[in-house]
Amino acid sequence: EELIASLRKKLDILLEEEAALQDELRQNEELGNSLSNKLESTATQNELKKFRNHVQELEKITNLLLSLSGRLARTENALLILPSNASADEKMLLETKYKKLTQQYEEALHLQKDIDNRNKQVLFYLQKYFTKDELADYNHFIKMKVKLLVDYKELVEKIKLGEEQLKALTNS
């Protein structure tokens, strides 16, 4: 009973953190939208399109890296806890999956590097349209976009784990 109450309290705190993080994500998106709106009235259509594509690609590659790292960790754990009497096929299947995920993760890191390089190009033409403060806002927006996505994914995983633990405790 005490453990269940403690876990429920922890989950409530995590859910409050999730709400606060969602608010931060929304505020950061508003900052990105205001920067995009400023570009709409000053930059060329091509530059505006590059800016928006860059932001979308950054979000996609961050989510891809988070997904792949999670899948890699779960596969590695499955390999580590594989019983010694497991079939050779089962072990080979997990090892193949692990190698494939590792390769995909490395490819995603390469894509992230390309996107980071593209950020320099985006910054170059943003200097024509943005004040120093607006450039600082852009850098903050990009940095926070990645950080908040990572934080949110980690928080969702903690909540999921807590809910699973609570379910297991209440069912026992």
mmCIF file with all atom_site columns, C-alpha atoms in Angstrom:
data_model
loop_
_atom_site.group_PDB
_atom_site.id
_atom_site.type_symbol
_atom_site.label_atom_id
_atom_site.label_alt_id
_atom_site.label_comp_id
_atom_site.label_asym_id
_atom_site.label_entity_id
_atom_site.label_seq_id
_atom_site.pdbx_PDB_ins_code
_atom_site.Cartn_x
_atom_site.Cartn_y
_atom_site.Cartn_z
_atom_site.occupancy
_atom_site.B_iso_or_equiv
_atom_site.pdbx_formal_charge
_atom_site.auth_seq_id
_atom_site.auth_comp_id
_atom_site.auth_asym_id
_atom_site.auth_atom_id
_atom_site.pdbx_PDB_model_num
ATOM 1   C CA . GLU A 1 1   ? 0.000  0.000   0.000   1.00 0.00 ? 1   GLU A CA 1
ATOM 2   C CA . GLU A 1 2   ? 2.753  2.452   0.953   1.00 0.00 ? 2   GLU A CA 1
ATOM 3   C CA . LEU A 1 3   ? 4.722  1.588   -2.186  1.00 0.00 ? 3   LEU A CA 1
ATOM 4   C CA . ILE A 1 4   ? 1.644  2.054   -4.364  1.00 0.00 ? 4   ILE A CA 1
ATOM 5   C CA . ALA A 1 5   ? 0.909  5.446   -2.770  1.00 0.00 ? 5   ALA A CA 1
ATOM 6   C CA . SER A 1 6   ? 4.520  6.519   -3.258  1.00 0.00 ? 6   SER A CA 1
ATOM 7   C CA . LEU A 1 7   ? 4.464  5.434   -6.897  1.00 0.00 ? 7   LEU A CA 1
ATOM 8   C CA . ARG A 1 8   ? 1.177  7.279   -7.501  1.00 0.00 ? 8   ARG A CA 1
ATOM 9   C CA . LYS A 1 9   ? 2.665  10.438  -5.987  1.00 0.00 ? 9   LYS A CA 1
ATOM 10  C CA . LYS A 1 10  ? 5.747  10.089  -8.205  1.00 0.00 ? 10  LYS A CA 1
ATOM 11  C CA . LEU A 1 11  ? 3.513  9.622   -11.253 1.00 0.00 ? 11  LEU A CA 1
ATOM 12  C CA . ASP A 1 12  ? 1.501  12.730  -10.342 1.00 0.00 ? 12  ASP A CA 1
ATOM 13  C CA . ILE A 1 13  ? 4.730  14.737  -10.167 1.00 0.00 ? 13  ILE A CA 1
ATOM 14  C CA . LEU A 1 14  ? 5.839  13.358  -13.550 1.00 0.00 ? 14  LEU A CA 1
ATOM 15  C CA . LEU A 1 15  ? 2.476  14.252  -15.083 1.00 0.00 ? 15  LEU A CA 1
ATOM 16  C CA . GLU A 1 16  ? 2.813  17.809  -13.740 1.00 0.00 ? 16  GLU A CA 1
ATOM 17  C CA . GLU A 1 17  ? 6.294  17.972  -15.277 1.00 0.00 ? 17  GLU A CA 1
ATOM 18  C CA . GLU A 1 18  ? 4.834  16.740  -18.564 1.00 0.00 ? 18  GLU A CA 1
ATOM 19  C CA . ALA A 1 19  ? 2.257  19.553  -18.555 1.00 0.00 ? 19  ALA A CA 1
ATOM 20  C CA . ALA A 1 20  ? 4.983  22.123  -17.837 1.00 0.00 ? 20  ALA A CA 1
ATOM 21  C CA . LEU A 1 21  ? 7.174  20.668  -20.581 1.00 0.00 ? 21  LEU A CA 1
ATOM 22  C CA . GLN A 1 22  ? 4.288  20.772  -23.054 1.00 0.00 ? 22  GLN A CA 1
ATOM 23  C CA . ASP A 1 23  ? 3.887  24.447  -22.187 1.00 0.00 ? 23  ASP A CA 1
ATOM 24  C CA . GLU A 1 24  ? 7.595  25.047  -22.843 1.00 0.00 ? 24  GLU A CA 1
ATOM 25  C CA . LEU A 1 25  ? 7.298  23.197  -26.167 1.00 0.00 ? 25  LEU A CA 1
ATOM 26  C CA . ARG A 1 26  ? 4.320  25.392  -27.108 1.00 0.00 ? 26  ARG A CA 1
ATOM 27  C CA . GLN A 1 27  ? 6.182  28.588  -26.167 1.00 0.00 ? 27  GLN A CA 1
ATOM 28  C CA . ASN A 1 28  ? 9.205  27.506  -28.194 1.00 0.00 ? 28  ASN A CA 1
ATOM 29  C CA . GLU A 1 29  ? 6.970  26.736  -31.190 1.00 0.00 ? 29  GLU A CA 1
ATOM 30  C CA . GLU A 1 30  ? 5.474  30.224  -30.857 1.00 0.00 ? 30  GLU A CA 1
ATOM 31  C CA . LEU A 1 31  ? 8.986  31.684  -30.960 1.00 0.00 ? 31  LEU A CA 1
ATOM 32  C CA . GLY A 1 32  ? 9.744  29.638  -34.085 1.00 0.00 ? 32  GLY A CA 1
ATOM 33  C CA . ASN A 1 33  ? 6.483  30.770  -35.684 1.00 0.00 ? 33  ASN A CA 1
ATOM 34  C CA . SER A 1 34  ? 7.220  34.425  -34.949 1.00 0.00 ? 34  SER A CA 1
ATOM 35  C CA . LEU A 1 35  ? 10.659 34.055  -36.566 1.00 0.00 ? 35  LEU A CA 1
ATOM 36  C CA . SER A 1 36  ? 9.076  32.337  -39.553 1.00 0.00 ? 36  SER A CA 1
ATOM 37  C CA . ASN A 1 37  ? 6.471  35.117  -39.831 1.00 0.00 ? 37  ASN A CA 1
ATOM 38  C CA . LYS A 1 38  ? 9.230  37.740  -39.790 1.00 0.00 ? 38  LYS A CA 1
ATOM 39  C CA . LEU A 1 39  ? 10.931 35.891  -42.653 1.00 0.00 ? 39  LEU A CA 1
ATOM 40  C CA . GLU A 1 40  ? 7.664  35.729  -44.611 1.00 0.00 ? 40  GLU A CA 1
ATOM 41  C CA . SER A 1 41  ? 7.678  39.487  -44.954 1.00 0.00 ? 41  SER A CA 1
ATOM 42  C CA . THR A 1 42  ? 11.394 39.902  -45.694 1.00 0.00 ? 42  THR A CA 1
ATOM 43  C CA . ALA A 1 43  ? 13.064 36.789  -47.142 1.00 0.00 ? 43  ALA A CA 1
ATOM 44  C CA . THR A 1 44  ? 12.653 35.207  -50.556 1.00 0.00 ? 44  THR A CA 1
ATOM 45  C CA . GLN A 1 45  ? 10.223 32.304  -50.897 1.00 0.00 ? 45  GLN A CA 1
ATOM 46  C CA . ASN A 1 46  ? 13.192 29.985  -51.435 1.00 0.00 ? 46  ASN A CA 1
ATOM 47  C CA . GLU A 1 47  ? 14.896 31.140  -48.235 1.00 0.00 ? 47  GLU A CA 1
ATOM 48  C CA . LEU A 1 48  ? 11.654 30.833  -46.277 1.00 0.00 ? 48  LEU A CA 1
ATOM 49  C CA . LYS A 1 49  ? 11.168 27.304  -47.614 1.00 0.00 ? 49  LYS A CA 1
ATOM 50  C CA . LYS A 1 50  ? 14.763 26.388  -46.642 1.00 0.00 ? 50  LYS A CA 1
ATOM 51  C CA . PHE A 1 51  ? 14.210 27.759  -43.139 1.00 0.00 ? 51  PHE A CA 1
ATOM 52  C CA . ARG A 1 52  ? 11.007 25.780  -42.624 1.00 0.00 ? 52  ARG A CA 1
ATOM 53  C CA . ASN A 1 53  ? 12.507 22.613  -44.125 1.00 0.00 ? 53  ASN A CA 1
ATOM 54  C CA . HIS A 1 54  ? 15.532 22.948  -41.864 1.00 0.00 ? 54  HIS A CA 1
ATOM 55  C CA . VAL A 1 55  ? 13.344 23.181  -38.749 1.00 0.00 ? 55  VAL A CA 1
ATOM 56  C CA . GLN A 1 56  ? 11.272 20.172  -39.874 1.00 0.00 ? 56  GLN A CA 1
ATOM 57  C CA . GLU A 1 57  ? 14.380 18.115  -40.680 1.00 0.00 ? 57  GLU A CA 1
ATOM 58  C CA . LEU A 1 58  ? 15.892 18.968  -37.302 1.00 0.00 ? 58  LEU A CA 1
ATOM 59  C CA . GLU A 1 59  ? 12.767 17.710  -35.547 1.00 0.00 ? 59  GLU A CA 1
ATOM 60  C CA . LYS A 1 60  ? 12.608 14.554  -37.680 1.00 0.00 ? 60  LYS A CA 1
ATOM 61  C CA . ILE A 1 61  ? 16.272 13.617  -37.185 1.00 0.00 ? 61  ILE A CA 1
ATOM 62  C CA . THR A 1 62  ? 16.034 14.233  -33.437 1.00 0.00 ? 62  THR A CA 1
ATOM 63  C CA . ASN A 1 63  ? 12.969 11.975  -33.196 1.00 0.00 ? 63  ASN A CA 1
ATOM 64  C CA . LEU A 1 64  ? 14.667 9.358   -35.385 1.00 0.00 ? 64  LEU A CA 1
ATOM 65  C CA . LEU A 1 65  ? 17.800 9.336   -33.220 1.00 0.00 ? 65  LEU A CA 1
ATOM 66  C CA . LEU A 1 66  ? 15.702 9.064   -30.059 1.00 0.00 ? 66  LEU A CA 1
ATOM 67  C CA . SER A 1 67  ? 13.686 6.195   -31.508 1.00 0.00 ? 67  SER A CA 1
ATOM 68  C CA . LEU A 1 68  ? 16.747 4.326   -32.755 1.00 0.00 ? 68  LEU A CA 1
ATOM 69  C CA . SER A 1 69  ? 18.653 4.772   -29.491 1.00 0.00 ? 69  SER A CA 1
ATOM 70  C CA . GLY A 1 70  ? 15.665 3.426   -27.549 1.00 0.00 ? 70  GLY A CA 1
ATOM 71  C CA . ARG A 1 71  ? 15.316 0.435   -29.853 1.00 0.00 ? 71  ARG A CA 1
ATOM 72  C CA . LEU A 1 72  ? 19.073 -0.175  -29.688 1.00 0.00 ? 72  LEU A CA 1
ATOM 73  C CA . ALA A 1 73  ? 19.012 -0.138  -25.886 1.00 0.00 ? 73  ALA A CA 1
ATOM 74  C CA . ARG A 1 74  ? 16.074 -2.560  -25.739 1.00 0.00 ? 74  ARG A CA 1
ATOM 75  C CA . THR A 1 75  ? 17.743 -4.918  -28.226 1.00 0.00 ? 75  THR A CA 1
ATOM 76  C CA . GLU A 1 76  ? 21.021 -4.768  -26.313 1.00 0.00 ? 76  GLU A CA 1
ATOM 77  C CA . ASN A 1 77  ? 19.162 -5.549  -23.076 1.00 0.00 ? 77  ASN A CA 1
ATOM 78  C CA . ALA A 1 78  ? 17.386 -8.452  -24.758 1.00 0.00 ? 78  ALA A CA 1
ATOM 79  C CA . LEU A 1 79  ? 20.779 -9.811  -25.834 1.00 0.00 ? 79  LEU A CA 1
ATOM 80  C CA . LEU A 1 80  ? 22.204 -9.397  -22.327 1.00 0.00 ? 80  LEU A CA 1
ATOM 81  C CA . ILE A 1 81  ? 19.331 -11.198 -20.607 1.00 0.00 ? 81  ILE A CA 1
ATOM 82  C CA . LEU A 1 82  ? 19.009 -13.884 -23.267 1.00 0.00 ? 82  LEU A CA 1
ATOM 83  C CA . PRO A 1 83  ? 18.950 -17.206 -21.422 1.00 0.00 ? 83  PRO A CA 1
ATOM 84  C CA . SER A 1 84  ? 21.930 -19.474 -21.996 1.00 0.00 ? 84  SER A CA 1
ATOM 85  C CA . ASN A 1 85  ? 19.568 -22.152 -23.301 1.00 0.00 ? 85  ASN A CA 1
ATOM 86  C CA . ALA A 1 86  ? 18.148 -19.814 -25.992 1.00 0.00 ? 86  ALA A CA 1
ATOM 87  C CA . SER A 1 87  ? 18.268 -21.147 -29.521 1.00 0.00 ? 87  SER A CA 1
ATOM 88  C CA . ALA A 1 88  ? 21.047 -20.131 -31.879 1.00 0.00 ? 88  ALA A CA 1
ATOM 89  C CA . ASP A 1 89  ? 18.392 -18.738 -34.228 1.00 0.00 ? 89  ASP A CA 1
ATOM 90  C CA . GLU A 1 90  ? 16.980 -16.498 -31.497 1.00 0.00 ? 90  GLU A CA 1
ATOM 91  C CA . LYS A 1 91  ? 20.434 -15.192 -30.619 1.00 0.00 ? 91  LYS A CA 1
ATOM 92  C CA . MET A 1 92  ? 21.344 -14.661 -34.281 1.00 0.00 ? 92  MET A CA 1
ATOM 93  C CA . LEU A 1 93  ? 18.059 -12.810 -34.872 1.00 0.00 ? 93  LEU A CA 1
ATOM 94  C CA . LEU A 1 94  ? 18.769 -10.409 -31.990 1.00 0.00 ? 94  LEU A CA 1
ATOM 95  C CA . GLU A 1 95  ? 22.386 -9.901  -33.090 1.00 0.00 ? 95  GLU A CA 1
ATOM 96  C CA . THR A 1 96  ? 21.268 -9.171  -36.658 1.00 0.00 ? 96  THR A CA 1
ATOM 97  C CA . LYS A 1 97  ? 18.678 -6.709  -35.373 1.00 0.00 ? 97  LYS A CA 1
ATOM 98  C CA . TYR A 1 98  ? 21.300 -5.037  -33.175 1.00 0.00 ? 98  TYR A CA 1
ATOM 99  C CA . LYS A 1 99  ? 23.750 -4.679  -36.094 1.00 0.00 ? 99  LYS A CA 1
ATOM 100 C CA . LYS A 1 100 ? 21.030 -3.269  -38.353 1.00 0.00 ? 100 LYS A CA 1
ATOM 101 C CA . LEU A 1 101 ? 19.916 -0.763  -35.708 1.00 0.00 ? 101 LEU A CA 1
ATOM 102 C CA . THR A 1 102 ? 23.539 0.258   -35.079 1.00 0.00 ? 102 THR A CA 1
ATOM 103 C CA . GLN A 1 103 ? 24.007 0.886   -38.801 1.00 0.00 ? 103 GLN A CA 1
ATOM 104 C CA . GLN A 1 104 ? 20.778 2.902   -38.983 1.00 0.00 ? 104 GLN A CA 1
ATOM 105 C CA . TYR A 1 105 ? 21.837 4.924   -35.939 1.00 0.00 ? 105 TYR A CA 1
ATOM 106 C CA . GLU A 1 106 ? 25.205 5.730   -37.532 1.00 0.00 ? 106 GLU A CA 1
ATOM 107 C CA . GLU A 1 107 ? 23.453 6.777   -40.755 1.00 0.00 ? 107 GLU A CA 1
ATOM 108 C CA . ALA A 1 108 ? 21.116 9.004   -38.742 1.00 0.00 ? 108 ALA A CA 1
ATOM 109 C CA . LEU A 1 109 ? 24.127 10.596  -37.008 1.00 0.00 ? 109 LEU A CA 1
ATOM 110 C CA . HIS A 1 110 ? 25.579 11.325  -40.450 1.00 0.00 ? 110 HIS A CA 1
ATOM 111 C CA . LEU A 1 111 ? 22.282 12.937  -41.492 1.00 0.00 ? 111 LEU A CA 1
ATOM 112 C CA . GLN A 1 112 ? 22.299 14.984  -38.288 1.00 0.00 ? 112 GLN A CA 1
ATOM 113 C CA . LYS A 1 113 ? 25.780 16.231  -39.146 1.00 0.00 ? 113 LYS A CA 1
ATOM 114 C CA . ASP A 1 114 ? 24.512 17.313  -42.583 1.00 0.00 ? 114 ASP A CA 1
ATOM 115 C CA . ILE A 1 115 ? 21.585 19.121  -40.959 1.00 0.00 ? 115 ILE A CA 1
ATOM 116 C CA . ASP A 1 116 ? 23.960 20.846  -38.522 1.00 0.00 ? 116 ASP A CA 1
ATOM 117 C CA . ASN A 1 117 ? 26.042 22.003  -41.495 1.00 0.00 ? 117 ASN A CA 1
ATOM 118 C CA . ARG A 1 118 ? 22.880 23.259  -43.197 1.00 0.00 ? 118 ARG A CA 1
ATOM 119 C CA . ASN A 1 119 ? 22.166 25.275  -40.062 1.00 0.00 ? 119 ASN A CA 1
ATOM 120 C CA . LYS A 1 120 ? 25.281 27.321  -40.840 1.00 0.00 ? 120 LYS A CA 1
ATOM 121 C CA . GLN A 1 121 ? 23.889 28.117  -44.302 1.00 0.00 ? 121 GLN A CA 1
ATOM 122 C CA . VAL A 1 122 ? 20.528 29.069  -42.813 1.00 0.00 ? 122 VAL A CA 1
ATOM 123 C CA . LEU A 1 123 ? 22.261 31.302  -40.258 1.00 0.00 ? 123 LEU A CA 1
ATOM 124 C CA . PHE A 1 124 ? 24.208 32.978  -43.076 1.00 0.00 ? 124 PHE A CA 1
ATOM 125 C CA . TYR A 1 125 ? 21.118 34.235  -44.876 1.00 0.00 ? 125 TYR A CA 1
ATOM 126 C CA . LEU A 1 126 ? 19.188 34.920  -41.669 1.00 0.00 ? 126 LEU A CA 1
ATOM 127 C CA . GLN A 1 127 ? 21.840 37.538  -40.877 1.00 0.00 ? 127 GLN A CA 1
ATOM 128 C CA . LYS A 1 128 ? 20.456 39.569  -43.795 1.00 0.00 ? 128 LYS A CA 1
ATOM 129 C CA . TYR A 1 129 ? 16.990 39.730  -42.245 1.00 0.00 ? 129 TYR A CA 1
ATOM 130 C CA . PHE A 1 130 ? 17.348 39.368  -38.483 1.00 0.00 ? 130 PHE A CA 1
ATOM 131 C CA . THR A 1 131 ? 18.730 41.702  -35.856 1.00 0.00 ? 131 THR A CA 1
ATOM 132 C CA . LYS A 1 132 ? 21.300 40.348  -33.396 1.00 0.00 ? 132 LYS A CA 1
ATOM 133 C CA . ASP A 1 133 ? 18.504 39.751  -30.888 1.00 0.00 ? 133 ASP A CA 1
ATOM 134 C CA . GLU A 1 134 ? 16.448 37.869  -33.472 1.00 0.00 ? 134 GLU A CA 1
ATOM 135 C CA . LEU A 1 135 ? 19.483 35.751  -34.393 1.00 0.00 ? 135 LEU A CA 1
ATOM 136 C CA . ALA A 1 136 ? 19.925 34.984  -30.695 1.00 0.00 ? 136 ALA A CA 1
ATOM 137 C CA . ASP A 1 137 ? 16.230 34.037  -30.586 1.00 0.00 ? 137 ASP A CA 1
ATOM 138 C CA . TYR A 1 138 ? 16.748 31.742  -33.584 1.00 0.00 ? 138 TYR A CA 1
ATOM 139 C CA . ASN A 1 139 ? 19.736 30.025  -31.952 1.00 0.00 ? 139 ASN A CA 1
ATOM 140 C CA . HIS A 1 140 ? 17.756 29.659  -28.720 1.00 0.00 ? 140 HIS A CA 1
ATOM 141 C CA . PHE A 1 141 ? 14.753 28.277  -30.641 1.00 0.00 ? 141 PHE A CA 1
ATOM 142 C CA . ILE A 1 142 ? 16.864 25.642  -32.429 1.00 0.00 ? 142 ILE A CA 1
ATOM 143 C CA . LYS A 1 143 ? 18.771 24.615  -29.292 1.00 0.00 ? 143 LYS A CA 1
ATOM 144 C CA . MET A 1 144 ? 15.600 24.413  -27.206 1.00 0.00 ? 144 MET A CA 1
ATOM 145 C CA . LYS A 1 145 ? 13.692 22.529  -29.902 1.00 0.00 ? 145 LYS A CA 1
ATOM 146 C CA . VAL A 1 146 ? 16.166 19.650  -29.695 1.00 0.00 ? 146 VAL A CA 1
ATOM 147 C CA . LYS A 1 147 ? 16.498 19.802  -25.898 1.00 0.00 ? 147 LYS A CA 1
ATOM 148 C CA . LEU A 1 148 ? 12.749 19.874  -25.309 1.00 0.00 ? 148 LEU A CA 1
ATOM 149 C CA . LEU A 1 149 ? 12.143 16.981  -27.711 1.00 0.00 ? 149 LEU A CA 1
ATOM 150 C CA . VAL A 1 150 ? 14.745 14.884  -25.877 1.00 0.00 ? 150 VAL A CA 1
ATOM 151 C CA . ASP A 1 151 ? 13.421 15.881  -22.444 1.00 0.00 ? 151 ASP A CA 1
ATOM 152 C CA . TYR A 1 152 ? 9.848  15.135  -23.482 1.00 0.00 ? 152 TYR A CA 1
ATOM 153 C CA . LYS A 1 153 ? 10.721 11.699  -24.848 1.00 0.00 ? 153 LYS A CA 1
ATOM 154 C CA . GLU A 1 154 ? 12.599 10.824  -21.620 1.00 0.00 ? 154 GLU A CA 1
ATOM 155 C CA . LEU A 1 155 ? 9.705  12.050  -19.477 1.00 0.00 ? 155 LEU A CA 1
ATOM 156 C CA . VAL A 1 156 ? 7.147  10.052  -21.472 1.00 0.00 ? 156 VAL A CA 1
ATOM 157 C CA . GLU A 1 157 ? 9.315  6.943   -21.007 1.00 0.00 ? 157 GLU A CA 1
ATOM 158 C CA . LYS A 1 158 ? 9.482  7.553   -17.222 1.00 0.00 ? 158 LYS A CA 1
ATOM 159 C CA . ILE A 1 159 ? 5.705  7.974   -17.070 1.00 0.00 ? 159 ILE A CA 1
ATOM 160 C CA . LYS A 1 160 ? 5.197  4.803   -19.099 1.00 0.00 ? 160 LYS A CA 1
ATOM 161 C CA . LEU A 1 161 ? 7.539  2.871   -16.818 1.00 0.00 ? 161 LEU A CA 1
ATOM 162 C CA . GLY A 1 162 ? 5.835  4.251   -13.702 1.00 0.00 ? 162 GLY A CA 1
ATOM 163 C CA . GLU A 1 163 ? 2.402  3.301   -15.029 1.00 0.00 ? 163 GLU A CA 1
ATOM 164 C CA . GLU A 1 164 ? 3.636  -0.220  -15.835 1.00 0.00 ? 164 GLU A CA 1
ATOM 165 C CA . GLN A 1 165 ? 5.120  -0.564  -12.342 1.00 0.00 ? 165 GLN A CA 1
ATOM 166 C CA . LEU A 1 166 ? 1.903  0.707   -10.749 1.00 0.00 ? 166 LEU A CA 1
ATOM 167 C CA . LYS A 1 167 ? -0.166 -1.723  -12.800 1.00 0.00 ? 167 LYS A CA 1
ATOM 168 C CA . ALA A 1 168 ? 2.116  -4.613  -11.823 1.00 0.00 ? 168 ALA A CA 1
ATOM 169 C CA . LEU A 1 169 ? 1.893  -3.657  -8.128  1.00 0.00 ? 169 LEU A CA 1
ATOM 170 C CA . THR A 1 170 ? -1.882 -3.256  -8.100  1.00 0.00 ? 170 THR A CA 1
ATOM 171 C CA . ASN A 1 171 ? -2.334 -6.576  -9.921  1.00 0.00 ? 171 ASN A CA 1
ATOM 172 C CA . SER A 1 172 ? -0.142 -8.497  -7.469  1.00 0.00 ? 172 SER A CA 1
#
